Amino acid sequence: MGGNIVAACSVAIVALMAASFLATVAVAASVPAVYVFGDSLADVGNNNYLLTLLKADFSHNGMDYPGGKATGRFSNGKNSADFIAEKLGLATSAPYLALSSSRNANYANGVNFASGGAGVSNATNKDQCISLDRQIDYYSTVYASLARSLGQDQAANHLAKSIFAITIGSNDIIHYARANTATKLRNPSQQFVDTLIQSLTGQLQSLYNLGARKVVFLGMGPVGCTPSLRELSSTKDCSAEANAMAVQYNMAAETVLRGMSTQHTDLHYAFFDSSAALLQYINQPAAYGFAEAKAACCGLGDLNAKIACTPVSHYCSNRSDHVFWDFYHPTEATAQKLTATAFDGSAPFVFPINISQLSAIYID
Ligand SMILES: *[C@@H]1O[C@H](CO)[C@@H](O)[C@H](O)[C@H]1NC(C)=O
Ligand SMILES: *[C@@H]1O[C@H](CO)[C@@H](O)[C@H](O)[C@H]1NC(C)=O
Ligand SMILES: *[C@@H]1O[C@H](CO)[C@@H](O)[C@H](O)[C@H]1NC(C)=O
């Protein structure tokens, strides 16, 4: 009798273990791949293949990356593209320029098109990076390749289940913020943001037309608080102008996605307000485990923001207590905390749903 109960219990435990194993597999299988678009916040090595000044394939970049090596990430370690994949139980999507230069490239495991310096506008860092338009051109060849290898219907289904992660716009605004007064008078900030949003609308529509159905849009951070823009002010304050533009851009980008999802009921998205989320760390560093939210960890000059992070730059001893790695980019610690909120947080930081909810949406 007692033996039977023990036996029955172990059967139940085995059944439970099997059920939880299946549930884990089902969640992992629900998002087969991540396709990443954007700038240096998500570049995992595309710029290593370009003839450009915008590179990070040298120390001290990557000092906290597994193996302690520079990979082309503009960070001391991993970036948001890594953390998004990690939280989905997937390997980081490979850089497009690495895949496309290999024979028998497999695009079904995800592709990262992000390129340091890229903007919504082709004019931003022209010829120094892969602009968002060019990234989408590259993606259209990936789409055609998947359609050939998997068949049209299977490819469409695979892409509909995949996550399309986009982080773009910071470079456009930073360039504007650094422009001279005459340029700004000719093109007021509101008008500049409107023009960006007009382009972004077409770019998001192109991605939808090419099969994107689960979009993660990582909005722009408070770029006015990057050490680089702070350093421009005599008081080392954040650039209010640049931060206001980031807020306008984010609101408008979310409105575009909302409109698209109303028009196309099969489009789902999670919008992450990086600006609101990151301002918390900047305004109350200690509450979020940071000791330094103004100066860069790695660089030279005021706020370590006069000169980029290069092998001759200083770097801080504890990268986990700095919000910023170099004059523009967050540390791995910051990227990890932000991604965690994008996955499991709620409004006003991520809405209308978070990435966990987005990835759980069942696509037949
Ligand atoms: C930007 O570049 C893409 C090619 O990468 C091109 O198709 C597009 O027309 C360009 N846009 C503008 C406004 O020049
Ligand atoms: C580095 O900073 C983190 C975050 O504030 C802290 O938890 C950790 O203890 C620090 N490490 C050292 C060695 O001080
Ligand atoms: C976001 O994610 C978690 C699951 O990871 C969920 O429990 C939570 O309710 C979600 N937040 C909101 C606001 O829906």
mmCIF file of C-alpha atoms and ligand atoms in Angstrom, residues 289 318 320-321, ligand 2:
data_model
loop_
_atom_site.group_PDB
_atom_site.id
_atom_site.type_symbol
_atom_site.label_atom_id
_atom_site.label_comp_id
_atom_site.label_asym_id
_atom_site.label_seq_id
_atom_site.Cartn_x
_atom_site.Cartn_y
_atom_site.Cartn_z
ATOM 1 C CA GLY A 289 23.056 49.706 -7.767
ATOM 2 C CA ASN A 318 34.187 48.403 -11.304
ATOM 3 C CA SER A 320 29.061 47.189 -12.767
ATOM 4 C CA ASP A 321 28.672 50.419 -10.844
HETATM 5 C C1 LIG B 2 30.893 46.714 -8.095
HETATM 6 O O1 LIG B 2 29.656 47.368 -8.169
HETATM 7 C C2 LIG B 2 28.553 46.535 -7.939
HETATM 8 C C3 LIG B 2 27.295 47.342 -8.231
HETATM 9 O O2 LIG B 2 27.227 48.507 -7.470
HETATM 10 C C4 LIG B 2 28.619 45.985 -6.540
HETATM 11 O O3 LIG B 2 27.536 45.123 -6.300
HETATM 12 C C5 LIG B 2 29.926 45.236 -6.359
HETATM 13 O O4 LIG B 2 30.057 44.812 -5.017
HETATM 14 C C6 LIG B 2 31.124 46.100 -6.739
HETATM 15 N N1 LIG B 2 32.314 45.297 -6.735
HETATM 16 C C7 LIG B 2 33.414 45.650 -6.067
HETATM 17 C C8 LIG B 2 34.564 44.725 -6.179
HETATM 18 O O5 LIG B 2 33.460 46.661 -5.411
#
